[in-house]
């Protein structure tokens, strides 16, 4: 990690109510993807993911729209290797 | 009782010798099977993949690649491709597009509950200088060979899904994903089905700069699993 003081004016877009994606993984064979909208904040997403994981690993992303579709920013976790 | 001239002790020795030979043969057979299963080898690339690559080769070179100052395609030791395009001079650039995992641009097919069947993806990131973005075209195929055993490589691959798309990739920007099959635009899910056997994903890719196309990179991954 590399912390640094930064001039905040390099950013000019903020989405205060993003949708989130939670991908549950059962080893390398099965994924189950959920989209969470109308979310208060990431703490709510994390609570929901833990409640529904049922022993599976999960990855949490924030979604953002762009001109050709949707992108995601990984917030927590990683996909199993290879998939 | 021992009408053939053998005493009971000799008979036991003979039987023991035969047993030892049989054990040796059995061990050799098991060893051979073990060696065969360690590295499953398929006899040939399925025709559908050959065809796809030939089509892409034709597409890649139709726009006069001679106008490019340098085109290199680097294959690393594990057989993966890194496609690089460079041009020198005042408007020079050097861009490399490759998988985001060290050994894997093409990901293994897996079952997605949302897609209701097998899907696979290719994930590529471009790095370099001199260009804000490149147009990367990826063609992917999912093939499947039914087999109840991971050690049986005498199988026939079936075409299960394909997708071709061009996306603009920011140089030094985020990774970009191409899915096979393409997502459904209706209520009917699009997927490569299910089954137990060898699942294979192949992708070929190249990128465009000013309407000129690079050479083609390709990667194939195969895994035995139940989807």
Coordinates of N, CA and C in Angstrom, one line a residue, chain B residues 106-198:
Chain B
X106 N -7.2 -16.9 -21.0 CA -8.5 -17.6 -21.2 C -8.8 -18.4 -19.9
X107 N -9.9 -18.2 -19.4 CA -10.3 -18.9 -18.2 C -11.1 -20.2 -18.4
X108 N -11.0 -21.1 -17.5 CA -11.7 -22.3 -17.6 C -13.2 -22.1 -17.6
X109 N -13.9 -22.9 -18.5 CA -15.4 -22.8 -18.4 C -15.9 -23.2 -17.0
X110 N -17.0 -22.6 -16.6 CA -17.5 -23.0 -15.3 C -19.0 -22.8 -15.3
X111 N -19.7 -23.4 -14.4 CA -21.2 -23.2 -14.3 C -21.6 -21.9 -13.6
X112 N -22.4 -21.1 -14.3 CA -22.9 -19.9 -13.7 C -24.4 -20.1 -13.5
X113 N -24.8 -19.9 -12.2 CA -26.2 -20.0 -12.0 C -27.0 -18.9 -12.7
X114 N -26.5 -17.7 -12.8 CA -27.2 -16.7 -13.5 C -27.3 -16.9 -15.0
X115 N -26.3 -17.5 -15.6 CA -26.3 -17.9 -17.0 C -27.0 -19.2 -17.2
X116 N -27.2 -20.0 -16.2 CA -27.9 -21.3 -16.2 C -27.1 -22.3 -17.0
X117 N -25.8 -22.2 -17.1 CA -25.0 -23.2 -17.9 C -23.6 -22.7 -17.9
X118 N -22.8 -23.4 -18.7 CA -21.4 -23.1 -18.8 C -21.1 -21.8 -19.5
X119 N -20.2 -21.1 -19.0 CA -19.6 -19.9 -19.6 C -18.1 -19.8 -19.4
X120 N -17.5 -19.0 -20.2 CA -16.1 -18.8 -20.0 C -15.7 -17.4 -20.4
X121 N -14.6 -16.9 -19.9 CA -14.2 -15.6 -20.3 C -12.7 -15.5 -20.6
X122 N -12.4 -14.4 -21.4 CA -11.1 -14.1 -21.7 C -10.8 -12.7 -21.1
X123 N -9.8 -12.5 -20.3 CA -9.5 -11.3 -19.6 C -8.1 -10.8 -20.0
X124 N -8.2 -9.6 -20.6 CA -6.9 -9.0 -21.2 C -6.7 -7.6 -20.7
X125 N -5.5 -7.3 -20.5 CA -5.1 -5.9 -20.1 C -4.0 -5.4 -21.1
X126 N -4.1 -4.1 -21.4 CA -3.1 -3.6 -22.3 C -2.2 -2.6 -21.6
X127 N -0.9 -2.7 -21.8 CA 0.0 -1.7 -21.2 C 0.9 -1.2 -22.3
X128 N 1.5 0.0 -22.0 CA 2.4 0.6 -23.0 C 2.4 2.1 -23.0
X129 N 2.9 2.6 -24.1 CA 3.1 4.1 -24.2 C 2.6 4.6 -25.6
X130 N 2.3 5.8 -25.7 CA 2.0 6.5 -27.0 C 0.6 6.4 -27.5
X131 N -0.2 5.6 -26.9 CA -1.6 5.4 -27.3 C -2.5 5.4 -26.1
X132 N -3.7 6.1 -26.2 CA -4.6 6.1 -25.0 C -5.4 4.8 -25.0
X133 N -5.6 4.2 -26.1 CA -6.4 2.9 -26.2 C -6.1 2.2 -27.5
X134 N -6.5 0.9 -27.5 CA -6.5 0.1 -28.7 C -7.8 -0.6 -28.8
X135 N -8.1 -1.0 -30.0 CA -9.3 -1.8 -30.3 C -9.0 -3.2 -30.4
X136 N -9.3 -4.0 -29.4 CA -8.9 -5.4 -29.2 C -10.1 -6.3 -29.6
X137 N -9.9 -7.2 -30.6 CA -10.9 -8.0 -31.1 C -10.6 -9.5 -30.6
X138 N -11.6 -10.0 -29.9 CA -11.4 -11.4 -29.4 C -12.5 -12.3 -29.9
X139 N -12.1 -13.5 -30.3 CA -13.0 -14.5 -30.8 C -12.8 -15.7 -29.9
X140 N -13.9 -16.1 -29.2 CA -13.8 -17.2 -28.3 C -14.7 -18.4 -28.6
X141 N -14.3 -19.6 -28.2 CA -15.1 -20.8 -28.5 C -15.1 -21.6 -27.2
X142 N -16.2 -22.2 -26.9 CA -16.3 -23.3 -25.9 C -16.6 -24.6 -26.6
X143 N -15.8 -25.6 -26.3 CA -16.0 -26.9 -26.9 C -16.2 -27.9 -25.7
X144 N -16.9 -29.0 -25.9 CA -17.1 -30.0 -24.9 C -17.0 -31.4 -25.4
X145 N -16.3 -32.2 -24.7 CA -16.1 -33.7 -25.1 C -16.7 -34.5 -23.9
X146 N -17.8 -35.1 -24.1 CA -18.3 -35.9 -22.9 C -17.3 -37.1 -22.6
X147 N -17.1 -37.3 -21.3 CA -16.2 -38.3 -20.8 C -16.5 -38.5 -19.3
X148 N -16.7 -39.7 -18.9 CA -16.9 -40.0 -17.5 C -15.6 -40.1 -16.7
X149 N -14.5 -40.1 -17.5 CA -13.2 -40.2 -16.8 C -12.3 -39.2 -17.3
X150 N -11.5 -38.6 -16.3 CA -10.5 -37.6 -16.7 C -9.3 -38.2 -17.4
X151 N -9.2 -39.5 -17.3 CA -8.1 -40.2 -17.9 C -8.3 -40.7 -19.4
X152 N -9.6 -40.6 -19.8 CA -9.9 -41.0 -21.1 C -9.8 -39.8 -22.1
X153 N -8.8 -39.9 -22.9 CA -8.6 -38.8 -23.9 C -9.0 -39.2 -25.3
X154 N -9.6 -40.3 -25.4 CA -10.1 -40.7 -26.7 C -11.5 -40.2 -26.9
X155 N -11.6 -38.9 -27.1 CA -12.9 -38.2 -27.0 C -13.1 -37.3 -28.2
X156 N -14.3 -36.9 -28.4 CA -14.7 -36.0 -29.6 C -15.3 -34.7 -29.1
X157 N -14.7 -33.6 -29.4 CA -15.1 -32.3 -29.0 C -16.3 -31.8 -29.8
X158 N -17.3 -31.3 -29.1 CA -18.4 -30.7 -29.8 C -18.4 -29.2 -29.6
X159 N -18.8 -28.4 -30.6 CA -18.9 -27.0 -30.5 C -20.1 -26.7 -29.6
X160 N -19.9 -25.8 -28.5 CA -20.9 -25.5 -27.6 C -21.2 -24.0 -27.5
X161 N -20.4 -23.2 -28.0 CA -20.7 -21.8 -28.0 C -19.5 -20.9 -28.6
X162 N -19.9 -19.7 -29.0 CA -18.8 -18.9 -29.6 C -19.3 -17.4 -29.4
X163 N -18.3 -16.5 -29.5 CA -18.6 -15.1 -29.4 C -17.4 -14.4 -30.0
X164 N -17.7 -13.3 -30.8 CA -16.6 -12.4 -31.3 C -17.0 -11.0 -31.1
X165 N -16.1 -10.2 -30.5 CA -16.5 -8.8 -30.2 C -15.2 -8.0 -30.2
X166 N -15.3 -6.7 -30.6 CA -14.2 -5.8 -30.4 C -14.6 -4.8 -29.3
X167 N -13.6 -4.6 -28.4 CA -13.8 -3.6 -27.4 C -12.6 -2.7 -27.3
X168 N -12.8 -1.4 -27.0 CA -11.7 -0.5 -26.8 C -11.1 -0.7 -25.5
X169 N -9.8 -0.9 -25.4 CA -9.1 -1.1 -24.2 C -8.2 0.0 -23.9
X170 N -8.4 0.7 -22.7 CA -7.5 1.7 -22.3 C -6.1 1.2 -22.1
X171 N -5.1 1.8 -22.6 CA -3.7 1.4 -22.4 C -3.4 1.8 -20.9
X172 N -2.9 0.9 -20.2 CA -2.6 1.0 -18.7 C -3.9 1.3 -17.9
X173 N -5.0 0.9 -18.5 CA -6.3 1.0 -17.8 C -6.7 -0.3 -17.2
X174 N -8.0 -0.4 -16.9 CA -8.5 -1.7 -16.3 C -8.5 -2.8 -17.2
X175 N -8.5 -4.0 -16.7 CA -8.7 -5.2 -17.5 C -10.1 -5.3 -18.2
X176 N -10.1 -5.9 -19.3 CA -11.4 -6.0 -20.0 C -11.7 -7.5 -20.2
X177 N -13.0 -7.7 -20.1 CA -13.5 -9.1 -20.2 C -14.4 -9.4 -21.4
X178 N -14.1 -10.5 -22.1 CA -15.0 -11.0 -23.2 C -15.6 -12.3 -22.7
X179 N -16.9 -12.5 -22.8 CA -17.6 -13.7 -22.4 C -17.9 -14.6 -23.6
X180 N -17.9 -15.9 -23.4 CA -18.4 -16.9 -24.3 C -19.4 -17.8 -23.6
X181 N -20.6 -18.0 -24.1 CA -21.2 -17.2 -25.2 C -21.5 -15.8 -24.8
X182 N -21.9 -15.0 -25.7 CA -22.3 -13.6 -25.4 C -23.5 -13.6 -24.5
X183 N -23.7 -12.6 -23.7 CA -24.8 -12.6 -22.8 C -26.1 -12.5 -23.6
X184 N -27.1 -13.1 -23.1 CA -28.4 -13.1 -23.8 C -29.1 -11.7 -23.7
X185 N -29.7 -11.3 -24.7 CA -30.4 -10.0 -24.7 C -31.9 -10.3 -24.6
X186 N -32.3 -11.5 -24.3 CA -33.7 -11.8 -24.1 C -33.8 -12.5 -22.7
X187 N -35.0 -13.0 -22.5 CA -35.3 -13.7 -21.2 C -34.7 -15.1 -21.2
X188 N -34.4 -15.6 -22.4 CA -33.8 -16.9 -22.6 C -32.3 -16.9 -22.4
X189 N -31.8 -17.6 -21.3 CA -30.3 -17.5 -21.1 C -29.5 -18.1 -22.2
X190 N -28.3 -17.5 -22.4 CA -27.4 -18.0 -23.4 C -26.2 -18.7 -22.6
X191 N -26.0 -19.9 -22.9 CA -24.9 -20.6 -22.3 C -24.4 -21.8 -23.1
X192 N -23.4 -22.5 -22.6 CA -22.8 -23.6 -23.4 C -23.2 -24.9 -22.9
X193 N -24.3 -24.9 -22.1 CA -24.9 -26.2 -21.6 C -24.2 -26.7 -20.4
X194 N -24.4 -28.0 -20.2 CA -23.9 -28.7 -19.0 C -23.3 -30.0 -19.4
X195 N -22.6 -30.7 -18.5 CA -22.2 -32.0 -18.8 C -20.9 -32.4 -18.1
X196 N -20.6 -33.7 -18.0 CA -19.4 -34.2 -17.4 C -18.4 -34.6 -18.5
X197 N -17.2 -34.0 -18.5 CA -16.2 -34.3 -19.5 C -15.2 -33.2 -19.6
X198 N -14.6 -33.2 -20.8 CA -13.5 -32.2 -21.0 C -14.1 -30.9 -21.6

